[in-house]
mmCIF file of C-alpha atoms in Angstrom:
data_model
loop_
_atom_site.group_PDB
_atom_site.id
_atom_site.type_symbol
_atom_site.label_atom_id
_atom_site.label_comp_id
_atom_site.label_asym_id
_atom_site.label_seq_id
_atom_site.Cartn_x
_atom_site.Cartn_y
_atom_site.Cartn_z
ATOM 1 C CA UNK P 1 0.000 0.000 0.000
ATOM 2 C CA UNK P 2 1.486 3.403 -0.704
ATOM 3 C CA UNK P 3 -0.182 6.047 1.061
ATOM 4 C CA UNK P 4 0.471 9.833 2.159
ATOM 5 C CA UNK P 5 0.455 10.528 6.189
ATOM 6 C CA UNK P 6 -0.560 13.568 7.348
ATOM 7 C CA UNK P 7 1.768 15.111 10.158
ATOM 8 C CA UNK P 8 0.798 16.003 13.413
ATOM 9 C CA UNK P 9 1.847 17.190 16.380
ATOM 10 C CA UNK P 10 3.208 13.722 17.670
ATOM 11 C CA UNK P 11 5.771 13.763 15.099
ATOM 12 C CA UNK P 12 7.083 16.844 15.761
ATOM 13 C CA UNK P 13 7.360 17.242 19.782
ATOM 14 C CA UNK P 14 9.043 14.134 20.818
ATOM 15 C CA UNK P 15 11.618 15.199 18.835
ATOM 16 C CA UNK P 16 11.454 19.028 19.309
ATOM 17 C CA UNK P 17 14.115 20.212 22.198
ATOM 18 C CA UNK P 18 12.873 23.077 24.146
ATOM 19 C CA UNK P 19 14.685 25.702 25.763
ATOM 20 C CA UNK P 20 13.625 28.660 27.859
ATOM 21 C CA UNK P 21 14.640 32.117 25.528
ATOM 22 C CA UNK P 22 14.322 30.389 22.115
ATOM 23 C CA UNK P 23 11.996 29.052 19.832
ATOM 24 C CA UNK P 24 12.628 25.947 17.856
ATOM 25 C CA UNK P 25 10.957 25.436 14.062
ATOM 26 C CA UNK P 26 9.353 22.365 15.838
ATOM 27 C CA UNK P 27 7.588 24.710 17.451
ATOM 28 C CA UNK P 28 5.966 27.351 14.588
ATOM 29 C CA UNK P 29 5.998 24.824 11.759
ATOM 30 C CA UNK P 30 1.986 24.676 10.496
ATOM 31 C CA UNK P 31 0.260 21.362 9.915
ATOM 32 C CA UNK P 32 -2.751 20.678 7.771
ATOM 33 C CA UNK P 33 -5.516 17.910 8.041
ATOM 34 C CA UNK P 34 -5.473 16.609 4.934
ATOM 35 C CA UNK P 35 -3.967 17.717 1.481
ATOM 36 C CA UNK P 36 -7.039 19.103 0.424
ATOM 37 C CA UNK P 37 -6.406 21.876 3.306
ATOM 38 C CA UNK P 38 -3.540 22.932 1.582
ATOM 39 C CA UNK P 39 -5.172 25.397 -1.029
ATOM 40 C CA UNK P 40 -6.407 27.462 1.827
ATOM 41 C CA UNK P 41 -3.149 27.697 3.847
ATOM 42 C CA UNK P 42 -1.194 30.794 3.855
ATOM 43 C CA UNK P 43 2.654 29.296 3.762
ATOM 44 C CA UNK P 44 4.669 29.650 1.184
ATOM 45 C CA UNK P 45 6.829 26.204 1.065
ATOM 46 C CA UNK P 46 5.029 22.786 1.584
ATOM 47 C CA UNK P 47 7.359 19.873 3.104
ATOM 48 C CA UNK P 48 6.989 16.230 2.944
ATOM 49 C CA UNK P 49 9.025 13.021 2.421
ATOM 50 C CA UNK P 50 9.255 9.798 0.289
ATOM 51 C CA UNK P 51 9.870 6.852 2.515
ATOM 52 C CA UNK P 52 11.390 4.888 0.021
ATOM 53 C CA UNK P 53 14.391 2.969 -1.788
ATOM 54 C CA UNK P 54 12.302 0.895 -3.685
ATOM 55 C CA UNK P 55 13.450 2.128 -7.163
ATOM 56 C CA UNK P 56 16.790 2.153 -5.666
ATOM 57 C CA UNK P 57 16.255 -1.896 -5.698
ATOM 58 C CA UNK P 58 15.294 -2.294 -9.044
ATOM 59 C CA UNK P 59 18.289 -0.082 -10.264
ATOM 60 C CA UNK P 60 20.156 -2.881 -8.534
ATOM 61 C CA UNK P 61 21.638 0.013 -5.776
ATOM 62 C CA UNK P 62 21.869 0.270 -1.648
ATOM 63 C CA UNK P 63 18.595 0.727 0.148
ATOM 64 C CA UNK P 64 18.730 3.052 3.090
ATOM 65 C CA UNK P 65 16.906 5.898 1.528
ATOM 66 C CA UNK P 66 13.878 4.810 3.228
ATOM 67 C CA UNK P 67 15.474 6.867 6.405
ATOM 68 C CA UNK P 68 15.952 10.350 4.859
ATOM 69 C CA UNK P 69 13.032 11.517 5.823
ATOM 70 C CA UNK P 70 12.952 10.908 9.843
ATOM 71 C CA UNK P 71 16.441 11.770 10.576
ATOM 72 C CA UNK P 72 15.384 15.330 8.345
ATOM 73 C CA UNK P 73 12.528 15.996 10.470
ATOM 74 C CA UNK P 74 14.900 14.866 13.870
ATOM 75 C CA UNK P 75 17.024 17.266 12.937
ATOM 76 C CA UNK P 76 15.210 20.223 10.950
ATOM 77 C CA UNK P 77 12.599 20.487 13.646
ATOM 78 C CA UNK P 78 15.593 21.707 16.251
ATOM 79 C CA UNK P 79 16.619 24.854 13.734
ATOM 80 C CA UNK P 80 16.559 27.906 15.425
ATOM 81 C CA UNK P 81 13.287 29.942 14.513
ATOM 82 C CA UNK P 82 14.430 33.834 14.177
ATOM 83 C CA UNK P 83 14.898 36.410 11.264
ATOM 84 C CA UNK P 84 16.252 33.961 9.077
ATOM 85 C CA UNK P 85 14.134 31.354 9.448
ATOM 86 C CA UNK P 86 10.491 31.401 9.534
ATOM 87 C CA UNK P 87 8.583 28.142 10.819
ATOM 88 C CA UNK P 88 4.943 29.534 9.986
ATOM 89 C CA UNK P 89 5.737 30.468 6.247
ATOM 90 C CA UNK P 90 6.398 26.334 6.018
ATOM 91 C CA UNK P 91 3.867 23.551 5.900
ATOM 92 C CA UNK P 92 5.180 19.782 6.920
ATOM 93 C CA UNK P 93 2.361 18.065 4.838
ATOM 94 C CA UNK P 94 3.847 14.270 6.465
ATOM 95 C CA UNK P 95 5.198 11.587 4.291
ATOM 96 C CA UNK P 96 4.818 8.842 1.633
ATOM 97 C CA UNK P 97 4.900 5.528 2.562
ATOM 98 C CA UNK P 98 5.254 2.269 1.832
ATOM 99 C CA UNK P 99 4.272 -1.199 2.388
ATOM 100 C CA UNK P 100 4.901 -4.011 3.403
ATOM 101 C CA UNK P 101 7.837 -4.268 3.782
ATOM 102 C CA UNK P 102 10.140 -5.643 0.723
ATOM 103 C CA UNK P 103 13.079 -6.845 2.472
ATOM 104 C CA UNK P 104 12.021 -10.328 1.535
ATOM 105 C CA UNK P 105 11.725 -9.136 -2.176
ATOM 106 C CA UNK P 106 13.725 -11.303 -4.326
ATOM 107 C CA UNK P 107 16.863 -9.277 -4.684
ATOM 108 C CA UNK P 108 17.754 -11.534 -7.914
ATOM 109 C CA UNK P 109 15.535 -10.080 -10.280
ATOM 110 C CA UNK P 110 14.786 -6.612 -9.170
ATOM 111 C CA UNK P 111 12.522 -5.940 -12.047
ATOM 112 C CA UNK P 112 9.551 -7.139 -10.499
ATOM 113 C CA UNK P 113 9.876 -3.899 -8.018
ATOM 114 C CA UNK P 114 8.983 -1.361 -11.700
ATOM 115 C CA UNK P 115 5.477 -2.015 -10.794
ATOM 116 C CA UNK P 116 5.613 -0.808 -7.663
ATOM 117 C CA UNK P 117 8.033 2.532 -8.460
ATOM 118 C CA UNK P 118 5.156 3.160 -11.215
ATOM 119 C CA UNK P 119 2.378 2.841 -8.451
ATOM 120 C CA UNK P 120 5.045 5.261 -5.990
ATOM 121 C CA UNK P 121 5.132 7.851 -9.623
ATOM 122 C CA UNK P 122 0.992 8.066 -9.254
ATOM 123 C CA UNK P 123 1.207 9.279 -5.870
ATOM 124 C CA UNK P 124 3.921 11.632 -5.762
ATOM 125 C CA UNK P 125 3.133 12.863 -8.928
ATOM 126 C CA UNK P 126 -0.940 13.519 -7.363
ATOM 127 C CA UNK P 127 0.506 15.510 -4.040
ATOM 128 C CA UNK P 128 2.967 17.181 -6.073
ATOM 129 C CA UNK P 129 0.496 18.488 -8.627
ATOM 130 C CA UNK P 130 -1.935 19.665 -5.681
ATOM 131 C CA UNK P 131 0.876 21.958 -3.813
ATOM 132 C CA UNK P 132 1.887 23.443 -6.754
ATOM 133 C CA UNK P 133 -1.906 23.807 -8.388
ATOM 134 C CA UNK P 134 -2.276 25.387 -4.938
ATOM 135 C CA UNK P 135 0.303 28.138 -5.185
ATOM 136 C CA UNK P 136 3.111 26.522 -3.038
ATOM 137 C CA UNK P 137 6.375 25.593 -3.640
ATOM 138 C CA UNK P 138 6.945 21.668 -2.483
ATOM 139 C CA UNK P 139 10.420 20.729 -0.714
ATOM 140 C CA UNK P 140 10.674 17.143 -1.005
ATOM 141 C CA UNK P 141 12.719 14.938 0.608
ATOM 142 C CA UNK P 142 13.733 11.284 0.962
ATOM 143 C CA UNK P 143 13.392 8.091 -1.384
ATOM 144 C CA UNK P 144 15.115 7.552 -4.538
ATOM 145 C CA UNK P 145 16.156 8.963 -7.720
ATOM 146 C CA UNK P 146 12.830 7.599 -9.184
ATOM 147 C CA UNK P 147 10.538 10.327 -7.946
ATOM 148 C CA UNK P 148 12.135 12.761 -10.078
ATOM 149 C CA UNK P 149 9.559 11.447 -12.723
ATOM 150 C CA UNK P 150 6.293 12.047 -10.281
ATOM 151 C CA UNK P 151 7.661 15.506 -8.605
ATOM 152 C CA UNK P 152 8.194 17.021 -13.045
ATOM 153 C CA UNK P 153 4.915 15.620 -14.091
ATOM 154 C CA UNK P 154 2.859 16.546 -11.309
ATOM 155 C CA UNK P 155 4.193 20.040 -11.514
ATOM 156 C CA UNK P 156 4.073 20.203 -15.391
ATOM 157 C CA UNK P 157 0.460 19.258 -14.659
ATOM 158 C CA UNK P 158 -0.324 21.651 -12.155
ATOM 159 C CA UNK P 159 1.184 24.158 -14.547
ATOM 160 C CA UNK P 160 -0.195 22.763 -17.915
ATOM 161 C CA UNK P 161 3.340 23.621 -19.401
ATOM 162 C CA UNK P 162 6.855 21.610 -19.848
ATOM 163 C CA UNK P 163 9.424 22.651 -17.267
ATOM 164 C CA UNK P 164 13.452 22.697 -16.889
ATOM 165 C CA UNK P 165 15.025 20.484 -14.754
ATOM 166 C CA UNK P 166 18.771 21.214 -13.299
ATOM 167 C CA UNK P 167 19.974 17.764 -11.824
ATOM 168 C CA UNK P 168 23.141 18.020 -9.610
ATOM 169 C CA UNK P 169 23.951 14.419 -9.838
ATOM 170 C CA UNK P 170 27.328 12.055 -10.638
ATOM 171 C CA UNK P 171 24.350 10.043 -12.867
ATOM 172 C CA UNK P 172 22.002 11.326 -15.897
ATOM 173 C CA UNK P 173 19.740 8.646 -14.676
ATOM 174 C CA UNK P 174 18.205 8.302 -18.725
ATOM 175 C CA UNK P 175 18.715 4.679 -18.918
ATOM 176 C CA UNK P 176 16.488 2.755 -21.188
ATOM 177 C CA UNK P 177 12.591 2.164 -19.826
ATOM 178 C CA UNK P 178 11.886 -1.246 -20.125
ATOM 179 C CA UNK P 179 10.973 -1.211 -16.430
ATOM 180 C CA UNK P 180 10.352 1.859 -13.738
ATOM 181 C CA UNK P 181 13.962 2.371 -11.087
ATOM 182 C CA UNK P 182 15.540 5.238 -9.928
ATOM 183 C CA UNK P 183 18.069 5.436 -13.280
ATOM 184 C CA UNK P 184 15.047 5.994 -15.644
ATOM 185 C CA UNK P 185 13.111 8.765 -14.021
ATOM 186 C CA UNK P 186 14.092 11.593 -16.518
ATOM 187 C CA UNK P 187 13.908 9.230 -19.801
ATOM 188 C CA UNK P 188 10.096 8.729 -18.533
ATOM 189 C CA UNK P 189 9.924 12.338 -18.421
ATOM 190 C CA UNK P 190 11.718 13.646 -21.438
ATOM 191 C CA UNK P 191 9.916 10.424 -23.730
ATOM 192 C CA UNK P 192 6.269 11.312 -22.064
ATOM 193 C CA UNK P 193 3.641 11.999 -24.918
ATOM 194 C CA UNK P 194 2.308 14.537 -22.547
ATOM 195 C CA UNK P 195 5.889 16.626 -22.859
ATOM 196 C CA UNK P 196 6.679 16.830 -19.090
ATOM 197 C CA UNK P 197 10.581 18.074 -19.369
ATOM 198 C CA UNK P 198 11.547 21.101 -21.776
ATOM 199 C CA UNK P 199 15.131 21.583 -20.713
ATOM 200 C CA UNK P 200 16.910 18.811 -19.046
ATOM 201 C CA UNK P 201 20.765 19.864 -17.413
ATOM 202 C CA UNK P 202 22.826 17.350 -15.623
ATOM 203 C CA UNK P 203 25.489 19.061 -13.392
ATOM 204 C CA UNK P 204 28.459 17.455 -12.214
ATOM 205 C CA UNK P 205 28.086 14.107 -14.293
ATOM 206 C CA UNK P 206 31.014 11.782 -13.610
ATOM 207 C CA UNK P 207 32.520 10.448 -16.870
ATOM 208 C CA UNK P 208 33.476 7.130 -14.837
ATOM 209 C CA UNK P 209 29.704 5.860 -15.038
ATOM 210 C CA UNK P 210 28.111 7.343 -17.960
ATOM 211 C CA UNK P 211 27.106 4.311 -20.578
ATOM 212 C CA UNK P 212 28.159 5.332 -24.394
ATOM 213 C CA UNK P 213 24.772 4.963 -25.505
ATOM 214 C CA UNK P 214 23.684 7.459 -22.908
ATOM 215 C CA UNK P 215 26.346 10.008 -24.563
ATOM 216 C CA UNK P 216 25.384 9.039 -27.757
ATOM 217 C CA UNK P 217 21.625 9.780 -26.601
ATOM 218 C CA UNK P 218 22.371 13.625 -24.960
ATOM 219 C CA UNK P 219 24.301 14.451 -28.313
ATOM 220 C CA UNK P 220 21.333 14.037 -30.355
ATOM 221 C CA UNK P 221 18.766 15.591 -27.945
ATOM 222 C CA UNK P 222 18.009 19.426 -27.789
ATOM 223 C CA UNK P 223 16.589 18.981 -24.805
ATOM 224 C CA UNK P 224 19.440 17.678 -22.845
ATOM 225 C CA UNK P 225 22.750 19.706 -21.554
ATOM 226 C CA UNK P 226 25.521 18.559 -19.516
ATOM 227 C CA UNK P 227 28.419 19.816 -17.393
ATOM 228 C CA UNK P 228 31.011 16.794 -16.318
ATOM 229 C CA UNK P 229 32.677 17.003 -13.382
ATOM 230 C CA UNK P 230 35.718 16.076 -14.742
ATOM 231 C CA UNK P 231 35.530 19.812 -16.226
ATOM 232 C CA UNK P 232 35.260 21.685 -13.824
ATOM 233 C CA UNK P 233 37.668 20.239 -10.569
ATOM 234 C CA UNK P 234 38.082 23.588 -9.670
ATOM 235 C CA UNK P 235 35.444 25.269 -7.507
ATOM 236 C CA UNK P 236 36.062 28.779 -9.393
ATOM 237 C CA UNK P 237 35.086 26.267 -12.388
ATOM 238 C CA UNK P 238 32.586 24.864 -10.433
ATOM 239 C CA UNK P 239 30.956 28.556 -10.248
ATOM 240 C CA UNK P 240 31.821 29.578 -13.275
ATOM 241 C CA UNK P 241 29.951 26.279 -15.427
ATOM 242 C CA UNK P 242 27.133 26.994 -13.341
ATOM 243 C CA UNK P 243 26.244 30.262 -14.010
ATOM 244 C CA UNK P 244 26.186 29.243 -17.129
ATOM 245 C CA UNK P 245 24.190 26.615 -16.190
ATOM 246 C CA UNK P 246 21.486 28.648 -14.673
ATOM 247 C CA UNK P 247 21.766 31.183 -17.492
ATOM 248 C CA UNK P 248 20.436 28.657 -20.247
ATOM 249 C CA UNK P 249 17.191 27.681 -17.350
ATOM 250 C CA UNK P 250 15.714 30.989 -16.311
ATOM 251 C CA UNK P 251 13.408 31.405 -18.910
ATOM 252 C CA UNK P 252 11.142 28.466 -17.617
ATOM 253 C CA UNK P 253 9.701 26.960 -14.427
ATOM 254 C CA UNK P 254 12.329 25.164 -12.804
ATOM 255 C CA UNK P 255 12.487 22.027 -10.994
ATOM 256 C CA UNK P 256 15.533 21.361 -8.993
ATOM 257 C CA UNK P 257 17.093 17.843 -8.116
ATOM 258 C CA UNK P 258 19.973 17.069 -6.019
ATOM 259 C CA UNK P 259 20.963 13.663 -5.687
ATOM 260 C CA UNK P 260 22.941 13.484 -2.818
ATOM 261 C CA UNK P 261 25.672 10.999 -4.653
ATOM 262 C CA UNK P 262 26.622 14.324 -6.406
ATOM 263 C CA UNK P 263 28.176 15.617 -2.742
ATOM 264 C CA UNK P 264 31.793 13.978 -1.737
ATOM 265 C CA UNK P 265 31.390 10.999 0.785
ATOM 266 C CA UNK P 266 27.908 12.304 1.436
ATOM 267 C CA UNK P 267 25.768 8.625 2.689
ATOM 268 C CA UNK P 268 23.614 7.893 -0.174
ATOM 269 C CA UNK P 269 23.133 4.683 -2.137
ATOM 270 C CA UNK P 270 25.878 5.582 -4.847
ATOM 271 C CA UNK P 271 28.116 6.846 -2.084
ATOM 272 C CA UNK P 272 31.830 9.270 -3.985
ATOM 273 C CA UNK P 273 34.458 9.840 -2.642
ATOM 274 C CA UNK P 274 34.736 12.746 -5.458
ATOM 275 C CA UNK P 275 32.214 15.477 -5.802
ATOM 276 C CA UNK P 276 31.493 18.902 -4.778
ATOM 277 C CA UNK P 277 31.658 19.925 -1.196
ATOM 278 C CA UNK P 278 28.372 20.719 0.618
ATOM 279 C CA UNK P 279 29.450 24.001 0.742
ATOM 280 C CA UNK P 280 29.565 24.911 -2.772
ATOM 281 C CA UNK P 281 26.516 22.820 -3.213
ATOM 282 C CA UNK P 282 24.714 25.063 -0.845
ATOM 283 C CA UNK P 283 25.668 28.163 -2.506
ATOM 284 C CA UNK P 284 24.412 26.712 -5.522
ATOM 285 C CA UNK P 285 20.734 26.019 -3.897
ATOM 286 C CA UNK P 286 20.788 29.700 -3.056
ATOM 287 C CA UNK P 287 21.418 30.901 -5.590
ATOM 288 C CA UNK P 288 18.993 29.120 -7.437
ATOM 289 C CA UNK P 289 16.333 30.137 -5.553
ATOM 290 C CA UNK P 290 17.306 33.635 -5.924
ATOM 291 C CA UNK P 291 17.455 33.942 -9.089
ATOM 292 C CA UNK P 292 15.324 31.142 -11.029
ATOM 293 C CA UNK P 293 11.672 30.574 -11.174
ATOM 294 C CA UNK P 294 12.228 27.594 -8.794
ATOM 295 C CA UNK P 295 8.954 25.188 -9.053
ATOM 296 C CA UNK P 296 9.950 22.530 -6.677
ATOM 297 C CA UNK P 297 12.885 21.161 -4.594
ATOM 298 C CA UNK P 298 13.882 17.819 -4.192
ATOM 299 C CA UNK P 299 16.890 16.135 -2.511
ATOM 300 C CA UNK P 300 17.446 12.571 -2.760
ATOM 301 C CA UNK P 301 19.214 9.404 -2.497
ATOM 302 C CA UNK P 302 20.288 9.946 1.233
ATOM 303 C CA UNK P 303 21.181 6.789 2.941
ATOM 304 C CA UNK P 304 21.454 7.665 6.541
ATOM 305 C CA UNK P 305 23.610 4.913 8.954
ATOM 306 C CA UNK P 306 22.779 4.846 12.745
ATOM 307 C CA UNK P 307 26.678 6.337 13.044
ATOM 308 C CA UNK P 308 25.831 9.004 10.800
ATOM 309 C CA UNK P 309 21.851 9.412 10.810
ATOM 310 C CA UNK P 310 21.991 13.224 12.642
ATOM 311 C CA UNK P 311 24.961 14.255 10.850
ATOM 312 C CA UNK P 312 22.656 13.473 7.517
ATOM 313 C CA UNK P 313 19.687 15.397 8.848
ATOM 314 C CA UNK P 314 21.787 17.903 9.997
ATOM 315 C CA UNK P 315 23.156 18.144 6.413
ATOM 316 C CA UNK P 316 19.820 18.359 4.905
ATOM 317 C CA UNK P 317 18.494 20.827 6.911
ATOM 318 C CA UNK P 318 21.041 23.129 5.749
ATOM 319 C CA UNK P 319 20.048 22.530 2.143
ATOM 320 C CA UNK P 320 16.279 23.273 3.311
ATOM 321 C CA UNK P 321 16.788 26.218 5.597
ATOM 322 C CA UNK P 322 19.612 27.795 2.597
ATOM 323 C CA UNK P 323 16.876 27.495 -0.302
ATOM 324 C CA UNK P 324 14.230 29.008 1.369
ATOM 325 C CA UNK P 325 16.407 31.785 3.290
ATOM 326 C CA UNK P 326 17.516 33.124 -0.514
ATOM 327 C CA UNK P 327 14.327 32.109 -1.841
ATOM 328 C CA UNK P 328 12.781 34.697 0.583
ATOM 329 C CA UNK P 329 15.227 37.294 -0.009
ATOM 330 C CA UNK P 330 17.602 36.738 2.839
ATOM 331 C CA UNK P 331 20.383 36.231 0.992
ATOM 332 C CA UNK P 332 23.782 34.495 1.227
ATOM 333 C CA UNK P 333 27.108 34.936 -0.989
#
């Protein structure tokens, strides 16, 4: 069964520490009753997760994605509310889950998990489509690389319009569709009859585990663009190839992925040792939201470890709090 769960207030306070003097986001965050409540909210950014590595599976990858989500909330719930950050301007919708469990999956022929990922596209594609139909920008977090395809057609939908799509990711993930995983998302979105992607830019693609047919596929598209990271070592290259980047997007709605494998030794089910630092990766989210059209945001692929699990929310957070502080106007270098 794959269902959304609404937050409430018992996810948020066992988890919210409390201190005389200050106010945690835990504390101001709004909650809704069901999605439908959404339209009539007054925040600006609507959060929820994808409690999933099922596409992970099929794409034959590590699970672990499945525990983005709670060691986000663990974390992001404890951020300081002041000037910068403003709990009541965000909405934590809940989660998606899913179940029963699959451990006992057969992990031999993965393909028979495509069905599932498909029925995971429906519903993130459906709550995606009714926070952005409802004026609201969703942050999404958790699950795997699959979800790209529900988060650009539900917006497209809500939007009746193609969008652009900047992907921070060591992987195009446009490997062929004979079944749903998390490497296919963005052929299922660029090959759609309904024309879900306009613009699709890969940033920071590592030449080390790019398929030749996949190169031979982005040099006869006009849709696709890339920017290896073997390019662009340097971070004043890093900068440089990106405002270029963001140059070629602005014209459009854009949707932004980050797939955590694109950050060095960041826990994720494709885990680098070579990458960009957060740092630089968070200056990048800024300005992105500064300065693009920004639809949606969605980070992914995060594989949290009980010896790193607050360290990973921790590291989330900042991506969260950083794209809606510059998307707001308070803005960073």
């Amino acid at each position: 069964m794959i269902q959304l769960h609404i937050a409430t207030e018992s996810d948020i306070k066992p988890f919210t520490h409390l201190r005389a003097g200050e106010t945690k986001l835990g504390e101001t965050l709004q909650l809704c009753d069901s999605l439908d409540d959404i339209v009539n909210n007054n925040c600006t950014y609507v959060l929820f997760g994808i409690c999933e590595d099922i596409g992970i599976r099929a794409n034959y990858g590590k699970p672990g994605a499945v525990k983005a989500w709670g060691s986000f909330v663990k974390a992001f719930v404890n951020v300081q509310d002041n000037q910068f950050n403003n709990g009541n301007d965000i909405l934590l919708l809940g989660h998606i889950a899913v179940s029963p469990d699959i451990d006992d999956i057969d992990k031999e022929h993965p393909e028979t998990l495509g069905s599932i990922v498909a029925r995971i596209d429906s519903k993130v594609a459906t709550v995606t489509n009714r926070i952005v139909a409802a004026g609201k920008i969703p942050i999404v977090i958790g699950g795997g690389h699959n979800n790209a395809y529900g988060n650009i057609k539900g917006t497209a939908t809500a939007l009746q319009k193609a969008i652009n799509v900047i992907n921070f990711d060591a992987h195009t993930d446009l490997r062929k569709t004979e079944y749903r995983h998390s490497g296919n998302g963005f052929t299922y979105a660029l090959e759609s009859e309904n024309s879900y992607l306009n613009t699709y830019c890969i940033f920071g693609l590592h030449k080390n585990y790019t398929p030749q047919y996949i190169y031979n596929m982005i040099a006869t598209s006009d849709h696709i663009s890339v920017f290896d990271m073997e390019d662009m070592l340097l971070e004043s290259k890093q900068v440089e190839n990106f405002e270029t980047a963001i140059s070629q997007l602005s014209d459009n709605t854009l949707g932004v992925e980050i797939d955590v494998d694109s950050i060095a030794n960041f826990s994720s089910s494709a885990q680098t040792p070579s990458g960009f630092n957060l740092e630089v990766m968070r200056y990048f989210l800024g300005q992105l939201a500064r300065k693009t059209k920004c639809g949606y945001l969605h980070i992914c692929e995060a594989a949290p470890t009980k010896k790193n699990y607050q360290q990973v929310g921790k590291a989330l957070s900042y991506l969260v709090t950083d794209f809606i502080r510059n998307h707001r106007g308070y803005y960073t270098l």
